[in-house]
């Protein structure tokens, strides 16, 4: 068959076959919402409050953390302070007996008791031998002898057979009570030594 010349404007027809159903694809576009001034102000206020709440929550959390850190520092500080105080207390406890004894020595050495105190010191020594009350010998210094001699008649009611002896070596306020069971030594040196032993046990 003879073909005529090619016409560039000729329309070419093709047949397309579809083997399945058509699927319609569509994009749903939501309408744009327009806020009123009141709604915009309300949304702004809500956002501001939410931001403030979150900020407050963050501040509270940081405050709690800060308080925990400060508490830890305090605990550590007071723990170390307690250790330092204990060390100082131990050091004081070590020197306290000697210090107290030295103070007692100085006080007793420079102390001249009044007559009523002399009488009281001697009575304390006599009571220390209770229930032994008969034939006791009370030894005192020269100054105290005059004070005690005036009390002997009264004391004989409680301590039958009591006698008073003078020892020039005894200072004022010193005394001894002698009995068949032993001696109560109330001289300054004995008192200081008793104080030393008592403090050393603590």
GROMACS .gro file of C-alpha atoms in nm:
model
  202
    1UNK     CA    1   0.000   0.000   0.000
    2UNK     CA    2   0.123   0.341  -0.086
    3UNK     CA    3   0.141   0.590   0.189
    4UNK     CA    4   0.104   0.957   0.141
    5UNK     CA    5   0.341   1.214   0.275
    6UNK     CA    6   0.373   1.244   0.663
    7UNK     CA    7   0.154   1.518   0.810
    8UNK     CA    8   0.306   1.657   1.130
    9UNK     CA    9  -0.031   1.790   1.246
   10UNK     CA   10  -0.198   1.454   1.225
   11UNK     CA   11  -0.354   1.329   1.556
   12UNK     CA   12  -0.236   0.994   1.682
   13UNK     CA   13  -0.491   0.793   1.874
   14UNK     CA   14  -0.393   0.521   2.126
   15UNK     CA   15  -0.615   0.302   2.336
   16UNK     CA   16  -0.521   0.258   2.712
   17UNK     CA   17  -0.667  -0.035   2.897
   18UNK     CA   18  -0.730  -0.021   3.280
   19UNK     CA   19  -0.741  -0.350   3.465
   20UNK     CA   20  -0.853  -0.220   3.810
   21UNK     CA   21  -1.098   0.026   3.963
   22UNK     CA   22  -1.024   0.395   3.979
   23UNK     CA   23  -0.907   0.541   4.316
   24UNK     CA   24  -0.987   0.903   4.368
   25UNK     CA   25  -0.715   1.086   4.566
   26UNK     CA   26  -0.809   1.412   4.727
   27UNK     CA   27  -0.640   1.641   4.979
   28UNK     CA   28  -0.868   1.776   5.250
   29UNK     CA   29  -0.782   2.130   5.334
   30UNK     CA   30  -0.915   2.251   5.667
   31UNK     CA   31  -1.050   2.600   5.672
   32UNK     CA   32  -0.830   2.861   5.841
   33UNK     CA   33  -0.969   2.969   6.179
   34UNK     CA   34  -0.979   3.336   6.247
   35UNK     CA   35  -0.948   3.435   6.617
   36UNK     CA   36  -1.132   3.725   6.763
   37UNK     CA   37  -0.946   3.976   6.978
   38UNK     CA   38  -1.100   3.828   7.295
   39UNK     CA   39  -1.000   3.473   7.197
   40UNK     CA   40  -0.648   3.586   7.111
   41UNK     CA   41  -0.618   3.760   7.448
   42UNK     CA   42  -0.747   3.449   7.626
   43UNK     CA   43  -0.498   3.225   7.443
   44UNK     CA   44  -0.219   3.467   7.524
   45UNK     CA   45  -0.312   3.467   7.893
   46UNK     CA   46  -0.332   3.088   7.901
   47UNK     CA   47   0.012   3.060   7.744
   48UNK     CA   48   0.151   3.314   7.988
   49UNK     CA   49   0.011   3.124   8.286
   50UNK     CA   50   0.141   2.793   8.156
   51UNK     CA   51   0.486   2.943   8.104
   52UNK     CA   52   0.481   3.094   8.452
   53UNK     CA   53   0.374   2.760   8.600
   54UNK     CA   54   0.656   2.577   8.426
   55UNK     CA   55   0.899   2.845   8.538
   56UNK     CA   56   0.775   2.818   8.898
   57UNK     CA   57   0.808   2.441   8.881
   58UNK     CA   58   1.166   2.479   8.762
   59UNK     CA   59   1.243   2.731   9.036
   60UNK     CA   60   1.090   2.504   9.299
   61UNK     CA   61   1.296   2.212   9.175
   62UNK     CA   62   1.615   2.416   9.179
   63UNK     CA   63   1.528   2.546   9.525
   64UNK     CA   64   1.480   2.191   9.654
   65UNK     CA   65   1.811   2.089   9.501
   66UNK     CA   66   1.980   2.395   9.651
   67UNK     CA   67   1.831   2.324   9.991
   68UNK     CA   68   1.953   1.964   9.973
   69UNK     CA   69   2.302   2.083   9.883
   70UNK     CA   70   2.302   2.334  10.170
   71UNK     CA   71   2.177   2.065  10.408
   72UNK     CA   72   2.456   1.833  10.297
   73UNK     CA   73   2.714   2.107  10.352
   74UNK     CA   74   2.569   2.184  10.695
   75UNK     CA   75   2.571   1.819  10.796
   76UNK     CA   76   2.930   1.784  10.685
   77UNK     CA   77   3.032   2.105  10.862
   78UNK     CA   78   2.865   2.016  11.190
   79UNK     CA   79   2.998   1.664  11.168
   80UNK     CA   80   3.351   1.799  11.138
   81UNK     CA   81   3.274   2.056  11.408
   82UNK     CA   82   3.150   1.777  11.634
   83UNK     CA   83   3.473   1.587  11.573
   84UNK     CA   84   3.674   1.900  11.653
   85UNK     CA   85   3.470   1.962  11.967
   86UNK     CA   86   3.523   1.603  12.078
   87UNK     CA   87   3.896   1.636  12.020
   88UNK     CA   88   3.907   1.960  12.219
   89UNK     CA   89   3.692   1.807  12.492
   90UNK     CA   90   3.926   1.508  12.510
   91UNK     CA   91   4.226   1.737  12.540
   92UNK     CA   92   4.058   1.939  12.814
   93UNK     CA   93   3.959   1.618  12.990
   94UNK     CA   94   4.322   1.509  12.991
   95UNK     CA   95   4.453   1.829  13.147
   96UNK     CA   96   4.152   1.900  13.368
   97UNK     CA   97   4.258   1.680  13.662
   98UNK     CA   98   4.599   1.845  13.687
   99UNK     CA   99   4.446   2.188  13.637
  100UNK     CA  100   4.180   2.130  13.902
  101UNK     CA  101   4.437   1.990  14.144
  102UNK     CA  102   4.664   2.290  14.093
  103UNK     CA  103   4.375   2.528  14.151
  104UNK     CA  104   4.275   2.335  14.465
  105UNK     CA  105   4.629   2.355  14.597
  106UNK     CA  106   4.644   2.730  14.547
  107UNK     CA  107   4.302   2.786  14.701
  108UNK     CA  108   4.372   2.573  15.006
  109UNK     CA  109   4.720   2.716  15.056
  110UNK     CA  110   4.595   3.073  15.068
  111UNK     CA  111   4.271   3.007  15.253
  112UNK     CA  112   4.227   3.082  15.621
  113UNK     CA  113   3.881   2.956  15.713
  114UNK     CA  114   3.663   3.141  15.962
  115UNK     CA  115   3.580   2.967  16.294
  116UNK     CA  116   3.244   2.830  16.173
  117UNK     CA  117   3.412   2.668  15.872
  118UNK     CA  118   3.683   2.517  16.094
  119UNK     CA  119   3.414   2.363  16.314
  120UNK     CA  120   3.228   2.230  16.009
  121UNK     CA  121   3.542   2.070  15.862
  122UNK     CA  122   3.617   1.892  16.188
  123UNK     CA  123   3.258   1.771  16.222
  124UNK     CA  124   3.270   1.628  15.868
  125UNK     CA  125   3.582   1.432  15.960
  126UNK     CA  126   3.417   1.301  16.277
  127UNK     CA  127   3.103   1.193  16.091
  128UNK     CA  128   3.317   1.002  15.839
  129UNK     CA  129   3.403   0.750  16.114
  130UNK     CA  130   3.041   0.676  16.200
  131UNK     CA  131   2.926   0.447  16.363
  132UNK     CA  132   3.247   0.476  16.564
  133UNK     CA  133   3.182   0.765  16.806
  134UNK     CA  134   3.371   0.679  17.125
  135UNK     CA  135   3.720   0.778  17.232
  136UNK     CA  136   3.804   0.964  16.914
  137UNK     CA  137   4.114   1.181  16.890
  138UNK     CA  138   4.085   1.501  16.690
  139UNK     CA  139   4.415   1.651  16.575
  140UNK     CA  140   4.420   2.018  16.468
  141UNK     CA  141   4.664   2.305  16.424
  142UNK     CA  142   4.750   2.566  16.684
  143UNK     CA  143   4.513   2.832  16.553
  144UNK     CA  144   4.219   2.596  16.525
  145UNK     CA  145   4.273   2.447  16.871
  146UNK     CA  146   4.127   2.753  17.040
  147UNK     CA  147   3.819   2.732  16.819
  148UNK     CA  148   3.762   2.360  16.872
  149UNK     CA  149   3.833   2.364  17.246
  150UNK     CA  150   3.521   2.569  17.306
  151UNK     CA  151   3.311   2.312  17.119
  152UNK     CA  152   3.444   1.999  17.289
  153UNK     CA  153   3.197   2.005  17.581
  154UNK     CA  154   2.906   2.006  17.338
  155UNK     CA  155   3.064   1.743  17.112
  156UNK     CA  156   3.118   1.503  17.403
  157UNK     CA  157   2.744   1.441  17.405
  158UNK     CA  158   2.766   1.293  17.057
  159UNK     CA  159   3.126   1.167  17.079
  160UNK     CA  160   3.190   1.037  17.431
  161UNK     CA  161   3.556   1.044  17.531
  162UNK     CA  162   3.664   1.274  17.246
  163UNK     CA  163   4.000   1.447  17.291
  164UNK     CA  164   4.174   1.725  17.100
  165UNK     CA  165   4.547   1.720  17.017
  166UNK     CA  166   4.756   2.000  16.868
  167UNK     CA  167   5.003   1.941  16.582
  168UNK     CA  168   5.196   2.259  16.491
  169UNK     CA  169   5.250   2.126  16.136
  170UNK     CA  170   4.878   2.141  16.062
  171UNK     CA  171   4.757   2.450  15.878
  172UNK     CA  172   4.430   2.616  15.964
  173UNK     CA  173   4.142   2.407  15.832
  174UNK     CA  174   4.341   2.081  15.846
  175UNK     CA  175   4.255   1.800  16.084
  176UNK     CA  176   4.274   1.427  16.146
  177UNK     CA  177   4.043   1.198  16.338
  178UNK     CA  178   4.205   0.888  16.486
  179UNK     CA  179   4.023   0.587  16.621
  180UNK     CA  180   4.091   0.222  16.691
  181UNK     CA  181   3.961   0.143  16.341
  182UNK     CA  182   4.173   0.387  16.145
  183UNK     CA  183   4.240   0.750  16.059
  184UNK     CA  184   4.037   1.006  15.868
  185UNK     CA  185   4.289   1.241  15.710
  186UNK     CA  186   4.138   1.580  15.628
  187UNK     CA  187   4.460   1.768  15.564
  188UNK     CA  188   4.497   1.971  15.247
  189UNK     CA  189   4.734   1.725  15.081
  190UNK     CA  190   4.496   1.434  15.140
  191UNK     CA  191   4.203   1.633  14.999
  192UNK     CA  192   4.398   1.727  14.689
  193UNK     CA  193   4.503   1.367  14.631
  194UNK     CA  194   4.144   1.248  14.674
  195UNK     CA  195   4.036   1.507  14.417
  196UNK     CA  196   4.304   1.386  14.175
  197UNK     CA  197   4.189   1.023  14.205
  198UNK     CA  198   3.825   1.119  14.161
  199UNK     CA  199   3.893   1.321  13.846
  200UNK     CA  200   4.118   1.051  13.700
  201UNK     CA  201   3.834   0.798  13.718
  202UNK     CA  202   3.600   1.016  13.507
   0.00000   0.00000   0.00000
